PDB file of N, CA, C and O in Angstrom:
ATOM      1  N   MET A   1      23.239  18.413 -24.461  1.00 92.00           N
ATOM      2  CA  MET A   1      24.285  17.652 -25.106  1.00 92.00           C
ATOM      3  C   MET A   1      25.535  18.534 -25.223  1.00 92.00           C
ATOM      4  O   MET A   1      25.440  19.698 -25.598  1.00 92.00           O
ATOM      5  N   ILE A   2      26.662  17.964 -24.913  1.00 94.00           N
ATOM      6  CA  ILE A   2      27.925  18.697 -24.998  1.00 94.00           C
ATOM      7  C   ILE A   2      28.496  18.544 -26.403  1.00 94.00           C
ATOM      8  O   ILE A   2      28.663  17.429 -26.892  1.00 94.00           O
ATOM      9  N   ASN A   3      28.775  19.672 -27.042  1.00 93.00           N
ATOM     10  CA  ASN A   3      29.442  19.671 -28.343  1.00 93.00           C
ATOM     11  C   ASN A   3      30.926  19.888 -28.093  1.00 93.00           C
ATOM     12  O   ASN A   3      31.328  20.956 -27.627  1.00 93.00           O
ATOM     13  N   TRP A   4      31.729  18.880 -28.380  1.00 96.00           N
ATOM     14  CA  TRP A   4      33.166  18.903 -28.087  1.00 96.00           C
ATOM     15  C   TRP A   4      33.978  19.337 -29.304  1.00 96.00           C
ATOM     16  O   TRP A   4      33.636  19.012 -30.443  1.00 96.00           O
ATOM     17  N   PHE A   5      35.086  20.047 -29.028  1.00 95.00           N
ATOM     18  CA  PHE A   5      36.054  20.436 -30.045  1.00 95.00           C
ATOM     19  C   PHE A   5      37.444  20.094 -29.534  1.00 95.00           C
ATOM     20  O   PHE A   5      37.814  20.486 -28.427  1.00 95.00           O
ATOM     21  N   ILE A   6      38.204  19.372 -30.331  1.00 96.00           N
ATOM     22  CA  ILE A   6      39.611  19.111 -30.006  1.00 96.00           C
ATOM     23  C   ILE A   6      40.378  20.382 -30.335  1.00 96.00           C
ATOM     24  O   ILE A   6      40.162  20.986 -31.384  1.00 96.00           O
ATOM     25  N   VAL A   7      41.248  20.811 -29.407  1.00 96.00           N
ATOM     26  CA  VAL A   7      41.973  22.064 -29.585  1.00 96.00           C
ATOM     27  C   VAL A   7      43.475  21.816 -29.613  1.00 96.00           C
ATOM     28  O   VAL A   7      43.958  20.790 -29.149  1.00 96.00           O
ATOM     29  N   SER A   8      44.184  22.774 -30.164  1.00 94.00           N
ATOM     30  CA  SER A   8      45.637  22.721 -30.206  1.00 94.00           C
ATOM     31  C   SER A   8      46.166  23.412 -28.945  1.00 94.00           C
ATOM     32  O   SER A   8      46.133  24.640 -28.843  1.00 94.00           O
ATOM     33  N   SER A   9      46.603  22.609 -27.988  1.00 95.00           N
ATOM     34  CA  SER A   9      47.015  23.133 -26.693  1.00 95.00           C
ATOM     35  C   SER A   9      47.957  22.144 -26.017  1.00 95.00           C
ATOM     36  O   SER A   9      47.852  20.934 -26.237  1.00 95.00           O
ATOM     37  N   ASP A  10      48.836  22.671 -25.194  1.00 93.00           N
ATOM     38  CA  ASP A  10      49.730  21.804 -24.421  1.00 93.00           C
ATOM     39  C   ASP A  10      49.035  21.244 -23.185  1.00 93.00           C
ATOM     40  O   ASP A  10      49.409  20.183 -22.697  1.00 93.00           O
ATOM     41  N   LEU A  11      48.046  21.955 -22.672  1.00 94.00           N
ATOM     42  CA  LEU A  11      47.382  21.567 -21.423  1.00 94.00           C
ATOM     43  C   LEU A  11      45.993  20.989 -21.614  1.00 94.00           C
ATOM     44  O   LEU A  11      45.558  20.127 -20.858  1.00 94.00           O
ATOM     45  N   ILE A  12      45.284  21.496 -22.617  1.00 96.00           N
ATOM     46  CA  ILE A  12      43.869  21.163 -22.792  1.00 96.00           C
ATOM     47  C   ILE A  12      43.690  20.238 -23.993  1.00 96.00           C
ATOM     48  O   ILE A  12      44.151  20.527 -25.087  1.00 96.00           O
ATOM     49  N   LYS A  13      43.010  19.120 -23.748  1.00 96.00           N
ATOM     50  CA  LYS A  13      42.756  18.147 -24.805  1.00 96.00           C
ATOM     51  C   LYS A  13      41.584  18.572 -25.684  1.00 96.00           C
ATOM     52  O   LYS A  13      41.658  18.536 -26.905  1.00 96.00           O
ATOM     53  N   LYS A  14      40.471  18.962 -25.024  1.00 97.00           N
ATOM     54  CA  LYS A  14      39.286  19.361 -25.776  1.00 97.00           C
ATOM     55  C   LYS A  14      38.429  20.264 -24.903  1.00 97.00           C
ATOM     56  O   LYS A  14      38.536  20.268 -23.677  1.00 97.00           O
ATOM     57  N   ILE A  15      37.585  21.055 -25.584  1.00 98.00           N
ATOM     58  CA  ILE A  15      36.644  21.921 -24.895  1.00 98.00           C
ATOM     59  C   ILE A  15      35.252  21.631 -25.435  1.00 98.00           C
ATOM     60  O   ILE A  15      35.094  21.225 -26.588  1.00 98.00           O
ATOM     61  N   GLY A  16      34.264  21.822 -24.586  1.00 98.00           N
ATOM     62  CA  GLY A  16      32.902  21.562 -25.008  1.00 98.00           C
ATOM     63  C   GLY A  16      31.940  22.569 -24.414  1.00 98.00           C
ATOM     64  O   GLY A  16      32.240  23.220 -23.409  1.00 98.00           O
ATOM     65  N   HIS A  17      30.792  22.688 -25.033  1.00 98.00           N
ATOM     66  CA  HIS A  17      29.765  23.617 -24.557  1.00 98.00           C
ATOM     67  C   HIS A  17      28.417  22.927 -24.619  1.00 98.00           C
ATOM     68  O   HIS A  17      28.104  22.231 -25.579  1.00 98.00           O
ATOM     69  N   ASP A  18      27.630  23.123 -23.565  1.00 97.00           N
ATOM     70  CA  ASP A  18      26.265  22.618 -23.526  1.00 97.00           C
ATOM     71  C   ASP A  18      25.332  23.824 -23.535  1.00 97.00           C
ATOM     72  O   ASP A  18      25.241  24.557 -22.540  1.00 97.00           O
ATOM     73  N   ALA A  19      24.675  24.055 -24.653  1.00 95.00           N
ATOM     74  CA  ALA A  19      23.818  25.224 -24.817  1.00 95.00           C
ATOM     75  C   ALA A  19      22.571  25.155 -23.940  1.00 95.00           C
ATOM     76  O   ALA A  19      21.992  26.189 -23.616  1.00 95.00           O
ATOM     77  N   SER A  20      22.177  23.974 -23.516  1.00 96.00           N
ATOM     78  CA  SER A  20      20.973  23.854 -22.694  1.00 96.00           C
ATOM     79  C   SER A  20      21.174  24.412 -21.286  1.00 96.00           C
ATOM     80  O   SER A  20      20.220  24.808 -20.633  1.00 96.00           O
ATOM     81  N   ASN A  21      22.428  24.437 -20.813  1.00 96.00           N
ATOM     82  CA  ASN A  21      22.689  24.979 -19.476  1.00 96.00           C
ATOM     83  C   ASN A  21      23.811  26.027 -19.461  1.00 96.00           C
ATOM     84  O   ASN A  21      24.231  26.455 -18.386  1.00 96.00           O
ATOM     85  N   ASN A  22      24.287  26.413 -20.652  1.00 96.00           N
ATOM     86  CA  ASN A  22      25.361  27.410 -20.791  1.00 96.00           C
ATOM     87  C   ASN A  22      26.592  27.069 -19.962  1.00 96.00           C
ATOM     88  O   ASN A  22      27.161  27.919 -19.285  1.00 96.00           O
ATOM     89  N   CYS A  23      27.010  25.822 -20.035  1.00 98.00           N
ATOM     90  CA  CYS A  23      28.218  25.393 -19.331  1.00 98.00           C
ATOM     91  C   CYS A  23      29.335  25.100 -20.316  1.00 98.00           C
ATOM     92  O   CYS A  23      29.113  24.549 -21.396  1.00 98.00           O
ATOM     93  N   LEU A  24      30.534  25.487 -19.909  1.00 98.00           N
ATOM     94  CA  LEU A  24      31.758  25.215 -20.661  1.00 98.00           C
ATOM     95  C   LEU A  24      32.469  24.063 -19.979  1.00 98.00           C
ATOM     96  O   LEU A  24      32.663  24.081 -18.759  1.00 98.00           O
ATOM     97  N   TYR A  25      32.857  23.063 -20.746  1.00 98.00           N
ATOM     98  CA  TYR A  25      33.569  21.901 -20.226  1.00 98.00           C
ATOM     99  C   TYR A  25      34.980  21.912 -20.786  1.00 98.00           C
ATOM    100  O   TYR A  25      35.171  22.099 -21.990  1.00 98.00           O
ATOM    101  N   ILE A  26      35.971  21.702 -19.913  1.00 98.00           N
ATOM    102  CA  ILE A  26      37.364  21.680 -20.339  1.00 98.00           C
ATOM    103  C   ILE A  26      37.976  20.360 -19.893  1.00 98.00           C
ATOM    104  O   ILE A  26      37.966  20.032 -18.706  1.00 98.00           O
ATOM    105  N   ASP A  27      38.501  19.618 -20.843  1.00 97.00           N
ATOM    106  CA  ASP A  27      39.137  18.326 -20.589  1.00 97.00           C
ATOM    107  C   ASP A  27      40.644  18.510 -20.726  1.00 97.00           C
ATOM    108  O   ASP A  27      41.148  18.795 -21.815  1.00 97.00           O
ATOM    109  N   PHE A  28      41.351  18.376 -19.614  1.00 95.00           N
ATOM    110  CA  PHE A  28      42.805  18.543 -19.584  1.00 95.00           C
ATOM    111  C   PHE A  28      43.497  17.207 -19.833  1.00 95.00           C
ATOM    112  O   PHE A  28      42.981  16.154 -19.471  1.00 95.00           O
ATOM    113  N   PHE A  29      44.691  17.271 -20.402  1.00 92.00           N
ATOM    114  CA  PHE A  29      45.456  16.055 -20.659  1.00 92.00           C
ATOM    115  C   PHE A  29      45.802  15.307 -19.374  1.00 92.00           C
ATOM    116  O   PHE A  29      45.737  14.091 -19.329  1.00 92.00           O
ATOM    117  N   LEU A  30      46.183  16.015 -18.319  1.00 86.00           N
ATOM    118  CA  LEU A  30      46.725  15.376 -17.123  1.00 86.00           C
ATOM    119  C   LEU A  30      45.740  15.271 -15.962  1.00 86.00           C
ATOM    120  O   LEU A  30      46.138  14.947 -14.853  1.00 86.00           O
ATOM    121  N   ARG A  31      44.478  15.526 -16.195  1.00 82.00           N
ATOM    122  CA  ARG A  31      43.474  15.439 -15.129  1.00 82.00           C
ATOM    123  C   ARG A  31      42.401  14.424 -15.504  1.00 82.00           C
ATOM    124  O   ARG A  31      42.074  14.260 -16.666  1.00 82.00           O
ATOM    125  N   GLY A  32      41.863  13.794 -14.502  1.00 80.00           N
ATOM    126  CA  GLY A  32      40.843  12.783 -14.749  1.00 80.00           C
ATOM    127  C   GLY A  32      39.444  13.347 -14.916  1.00 80.00           C
ATOM    128  O   GLY A  32      38.599  12.749 -15.557  1.00 80.00           O
ATOM    129  N   GLU A  33      39.183  14.526 -14.335  1.00 85.00           N
ATOM    130  CA  GLU A  33      37.852  15.105 -14.395  1.00 85.00           C
ATOM    131  C   GLU A  33      37.861  16.397 -15.196  1.00 85.00           C
ATOM    132  O   GLU A  33      38.877  17.058 -15.310  1.00 85.00           O
ATOM    133  N   TYR A  34      36.702  16.744 -15.733  1.00 91.00           N
ATOM    134  CA  TYR A  34      36.557  17.997 -16.461  1.00 91.00           C
ATOM    135  C   TYR A  34      36.449  19.152 -15.481  1.00 91.00           C
ATOM    136  O   TYR A  34      35.965  18.984 -14.369  1.00 91.00           O
ATOM    137  N   GLU A  35      36.843  20.329 -15.939  1.00 96.00           N
ATOM    138  CA  GLU A  35      36.469  21.549 -15.244  1.00 96.00           C
ATOM    139  C   GLU A  35      35.207  22.039 -15.940  1.00 96.00           C
ATOM    140  O   GLU A  35      35.112  22.007 -17.164  1.00 96.00           O
ATOM    141  N   VAL A  36      34.246  22.486 -15.155  1.00 97.00           N
ATOM    142  CA  VAL A  36      32.983  22.965 -15.706  1.00 97.00           C
ATOM    143  C   VAL A  36      32.767  24.398 -15.230  1.00 97.00           C
ATOM    144  O   VAL A  36      32.769  24.662 -14.028  1.00 97.00           O
ATOM    145  N   TYR A  37      32.599  25.302 -16.180  1.00 98.00           N
ATOM    146  CA  TYR A  37      32.350  26.709 -15.889  1.00 98.00           C
ATOM    147  C   TYR A  37      30.914  27.039 -16.252  1.00 98.00           C
ATOM    148  O   TYR A  37      30.420  26.621 -17.305  1.00 98.00           O
ATOM    149  N   THR A  38      30.258  27.814 -15.386  1.00 97.00           N
ATOM    150  CA  THR A  38      28.843  28.129 -15.574  1.00 97.00           C
ATOM    151  C   THR A  38      28.651  29.500 -16.221  1.00 97.00           C
ATOM    152  O   THR A  38      29.544  30.339 -16.196  1.00 97.00           O
ATOM    153  N   ASN A  39      27.475  29.682 -16.782  1.00 97.00           N
ATOM    154  CA  ASN A  39      27.065  30.945 -17.418  1.00 97.00           C
ATOM    155  C   ASN A  39      27.994  31.390 -18.543  1.00 97.00           C
ATOM    156  O   ASN A  39      28.310  32.569 -18.668  1.00 97.00           O
ATOM    157  N   VAL A  40      28.436  30.436 -19.336  1.00 97.00           N
ATOM    158  CA  VAL A  40      29.294  30.732 -20.491  1.00 97.00           C
ATOM    159  C   VAL A  40      28.425  30.633 -21.749  1.00 97.00           C
ATOM    160  O   VAL A  40      27.943  29.553 -22.091  1.00 97.00           O
ATOM    161  N   SER A  41      28.235  31.756 -22.399  1.00 97.00           N
ATOM    162  CA  SER A  41      27.394  31.775 -23.601  1.00 97.00           C
ATOM    163  C   SER A  41      28.071  31.042 -24.757  1.00 97.00           C
ATOM    164  O   SER A  41      29.291  30.827 -24.754  1.00 97.00           O
ATOM    165  N   LEU A  42      27.274  30.692 -25.725  1.00 95.00           N
ATOM    166  CA  LEU A  42      27.814  30.067 -26.935  1.00 95.00           C
ATOM    167  C   LEU A  42      28.769  31.029 -27.636  1.00 95.00           C
ATOM    168  O   LEU A  42      29.787  30.616 -28.189  1.00 95.00           O
ATOM    169  N   TYR A  43      28.451  32.307 -27.595  1.00 96.00           N
ATOM    170  CA  TYR A  43      29.305  33.340 -28.177  1.00 96.00           C
ATOM    171  C   TYR A  43      30.694  33.350 -27.509  1.00 96.00           C
ATOM    172  O   TYR A  43      31.713  33.390 -28.188  1.00 96.00           O
ATOM    173  N   ALA A  44      30.731  33.285 -26.179  1.00 97.00           N
ATOM    174  CA  ALA A  44      32.002  33.252 -25.446  1.00 97.00           C
ATOM    175  C   ALA A  44      32.775  31.973 -25.755  1.00 97.00           C
ATOM    176  O   ALA A  44      33.997  31.992 -25.925  1.00 97.00           O
ATOM    177  N   PHE A  45      32.054  30.865 -25.841  1.00 97.00           N
ATOM    178  CA  PHE A  45      32.695  29.591 -26.188  1.00 97.00           C
ATOM    179  C   PHE A  45      33.317  29.655 -27.581  1.00 97.00           C
ATOM    180  O   PHE A  45      34.429  29.175 -27.801  1.00 97.00           O
ATOM    181  N   TYR A  46      32.602  30.260 -28.496  1.00 96.00           N
ATOM    182  CA  TYR A  46      33.087  30.404 -29.868  1.00 96.00           C
ATOM    183  C   TYR A  46      34.415  31.167 -29.887  1.00 96.00           C
ATOM    184  O   TYR A  46      35.368  30.762 -30.544  1.00 96.00           O
ATOM    185  N   HIS A  47      34.486  32.261 -29.134  1.00 96.00           N
ATOM    186  CA  HIS A  47      35.727  33.035 -29.071  1.00 96.00           C
ATOM    187  C   HIS A  47      36.858  32.224 -28.450  1.00 96.00           C
ATOM    188  O   HIS A  47      38.002  32.304 -28.913  1.00 96.00           O
ATOM    189  N   PHE A  48      36.553  31.462 -27.426  1.00 97.00           N
ATOM    190  CA  PHE A  48      37.555  30.593 -26.797  1.00 97.00           C
ATOM    191  C   PHE A  48      38.077  29.580 -27.813  1.00 97.00           C
ATOM    192  O   PHE A  48      39.288  29.384 -27.951  1.00 97.00           O
ATOM    193  N   SER A  49      37.181  28.960 -28.551  1.00 96.00           N
ATOM    194  CA  SER A  49      37.591  27.914 -29.500  1.00 96.00           C
ATOM    195  C   SER A  49      38.442  28.459 -30.640  1.00 96.00           C
ATOM    196  O   SER A  49      39.219  27.721 -31.238  1.00 96.00           O
ATOM    197  N   LEU A  50      38.318  29.759 -30.935  1.00 96.00           N
ATOM    198  CA  LEU A  50      39.079  30.368 -32.029  1.00 96.00           C
ATOM    199  C   LEU A  50      40.309  31.148 -31.563  1.00 96.00           C
ATOM    200  O   LEU A  50      41.005  31.746 -32.392  1.00 96.00           O
ATOM    201  N   ALA A  51      40.582  31.121 -30.280  1.00 97.00           N
ATOM    202  CA  ALA A  51      41.705  31.885 -29.738  1.00 97.00           C
ATOM    203  C   ALA A  51      43.030  31.423 -30.347  1.00 97.00           C
ATOM    204  O   ALA A  51      43.217  30.232 -30.618  1.00 97.00           O
ATOM    205  N   THR A  52      43.926  32.368 -30.553  1.00 96.00           N
ATOM    206  CA  THR A  52      45.252  32.053 -31.085  1.00 96.00           C
ATOM    207  C   THR A  52      45.986  31.099 -30.155  1.00 96.00           C
ATOM    208  O   THR A  52      46.623  30.156 -30.598  1.00 96.00           O
ATOM    209  N   SER A  53      45.885  31.350 -28.861  1.00 97.00           N
ATOM    210  CA  SER A  53      46.459  30.459 -27.855  1.00 97.00           C
ATOM    211  C   SER A  53      45.357  30.056 -26.879  1.00 97.00           C
ATOM    212  O   SER A  53      44.900  30.869 -26.077  1.00 97.00           O
ATOM    213  N   ILE A  54      44.943  28.808 -26.946  1.00 97.00           N
ATOM    214  CA  ILE A  54      43.902  28.290 -26.057  1.00 97.00           C
ATOM    215  C   ILE A  54      44.351  28.407 -24.601  1.00 97.00           C
ATOM    216  O   ILE A  54      43.575  28.809 -23.733  1.00 97.00           O
ATOM    217  N   ASP A  55      45.608  28.068 -24.330  1.00 97.00           N
ATOM    218  CA  ASP A  55      46.120  28.111 -22.953  1.00 97.00           C
ATOM    219  C   ASP A  55      46.094  29.532 -22.390  1.00 97.00           C
ATOM    220  O   ASP A  55      45.667  29.750 -21.254  1.00 97.00           O
ATOM    221  N   GLU A  56      46.542  30.500 -23.168  1.00 97.00           N
ATOM    222  CA  GLU A  56      46.545  31.892 -22.700  1.00 97.00           C
ATOM    223  C   GLU A  56      45.123  32.410 -22.512  1.00 97.00           C
ATOM    224  O   GLU A  56      44.837  33.097 -21.527  1.00 97.00           O
ATOM    225  N   TYR A  57      44.238  32.098 -23.421  1.00 97.00           N
ATOM    226  CA  TYR A  57      42.854  32.550 -23.312  1.00 97.00           C
ATOM    227  C   TYR A  57      42.210  31.953 -22.060  1.00 97.00           C
ATOM    228  O   TYR A  57      41.473  32.639 -21.342  1.00 97.00           O
ATOM    229  N   TYR A  58      42.505  30.698 -21.808  1.00 97.00           N
ATOM    230  CA  TYR A  58      41.985  30.047 -20.606  1.00 97.00           C
ATOM    231  C   TYR A  58      42.472  30.782 -19.354  1.00 97.00           C
ATOM    232  O   TYR A  58      41.668  31.096 -18.463  1.00 97.00           O
ATOM    233  N   GLN A  59      43.765  31.072 -19.280  1.00 96.00           N
ATOM    234  CA  GLN A  59      44.342  31.731 -18.102  1.00 96.00           C
ATOM    235  C   GLN A  59      43.887  33.184 -17.969  1.00 96.00           C
ATOM    236  O   GLN A  59      43.637  33.650 -16.852  1.00 96.00           O
ATOM    237  N   GLN A  60      43.790  33.897 -19.067  1.00 97.00           N
ATOM    238  CA  GLN A  60      43.535  35.339 -19.016  1.00 97.00           C
ATOM    239  C   GLN A  60      42.058  35.724 -19.094  1.00 97.00           C
ATOM    240  O   GLN A  60      41.680  36.810 -18.638  1.00 97.00           O
ATOM    241  N   VAL A  61      41.231  34.869 -19.669  1.00 97.00           N
ATOM    242  CA  VAL A  61      39.825  35.229 -19.855  1.00 97.00           C
ATOM    243  C   VAL A  61      38.877  34.272 -19.113  1.00 97.00           C
ATOM    244  O   VAL A  61      38.034  34.713 -18.331  1.00 97.00           O
ATOM    245  N   ILE A  62      38.998  33.000 -19.367  1.00 97.00           N
ATOM    246  CA  ILE A  62      38.029  32.039 -18.817  1.00 97.00           C
ATOM    247  C   ILE A  62      38.119  31.960 -17.285  1.00 97.00           C
ATOM    248  O   ILE A  62      37.115  32.163 -16.594  1.00 97.00           O
ATOM    249  N   ARG A  63      39.294  31.674 -16.756  1.00 96.00           N
ATOM    250  CA  ARG A  63      39.436  31.509 -15.296  1.00 96.00           C
ATOM    251  C   ARG A  63      38.997  32.738 -14.514  1.00 96.00           C
ATOM    252  O   ARG A  63      38.271  32.602 -13.532  1.00 96.00           O
ATOM    253  N   PRO A  64      39.435  33.958 -14.889  1.00 97.00           N
ATOM    254  CA  PRO A  64      39.012  35.107 -14.086  1.00 97.00           C
ATOM    255  C   PRO A  64      37.571  35.571 -14.326  1.00 97.00           C
ATOM    256  O   PRO A  64      36.999  36.279 -13.491  1.00 97.00           O
ATOM    257  N   SER A  65      36.971  35.183 -15.445  1.00 97.00           N
ATOM    258  CA  SER A  65      35.665  35.733 -15.818  1.00 97.00           C
ATOM    259  C   SER A  65      34.468  34.847 -15.472  1.00 97.00           C
ATOM    260  O   SER A  65      33.349  35.353 -15.376  1.00 97.00           O
ATOM    261  N   TYR A  66      34.691  33.558 -15.317  1.00 97.00           N
ATOM    262  CA  TYR A  66      33.572  32.631 -15.135  1.00 97.00           C
ATOM    263  C   TYR A  66      33.745  31.810 -13.868  1.00 97.00           C
ATOM    264  O   TYR A  66      34.862  31.565 -13.420  1.00 97.00           O
ATOM    265  N   SER A  67      32.610  31.360 -13.327  1.00 96.00           N
ATOM    266  CA  SER A  67      32.610  30.597 -12.086  1.00 96.00           C
ATOM    267  C   SER A  67      32.790  29.104 -12.355  1.00 96.00           C
ATOM    268  O   SER A  67      32.099  28.538 -13.205  1.00 96.00           O
ATOM    269  N   LEU A  68      33.698  28.518 -11.616  1.00 95.00           N
ATOM    270  CA  LEU A  68      33.929  27.076 -11.690  1.00 95.00           C
ATOM    271  C   LEU A  68      32.826  26.378 -10.909  1.00 95.00           C
ATOM    272  O   LEU A  68      32.552  26.731  -9.756  1.00 95.00           O
ATOM    273  N   GLN A  69      32.178  25.418 -11.548  1.00 93.00           N
ATOM    274  CA  GLN A  69      31.100  24.693 -10.880  1.00 93.00           C
ATOM    275  C   GLN A  69      31.692  23.830  -9.776  1.00 93.00           C
ATOM    276  O   GLN A  69      32.690  23.144  -9.984  1.00 93.00           O
ATOM    277  N   SER A  70      31.076  23.868  -8.605  1.00 78.00           N
ATOM    278  CA  SER A  70      31.608  23.089  -7.479  1.00 78.00           C
ATOM    279  C   SER A  70      30.913  21.754  -7.332  1.00 78.00           C
ATOM    280  O   SER A  70      29.943  21.466  -7.903  1.00 78.00           O
TER     281      SER A  70
END
């Protein structure tokens, strides 16, 4: 089950995490589909959800550190 959190961001509407498969889900305002990143621990998701800037954390930490599910 995906646990969703609405975030304060210009690009991202909400983020979610599924602990059963360690996937991070990102729902963007201007895209129809989610981006899904694999092997993201609940701990990493927690830090993402508490970031001062969700957009910067996404660009600087999430994108370079985790694999986008194809």
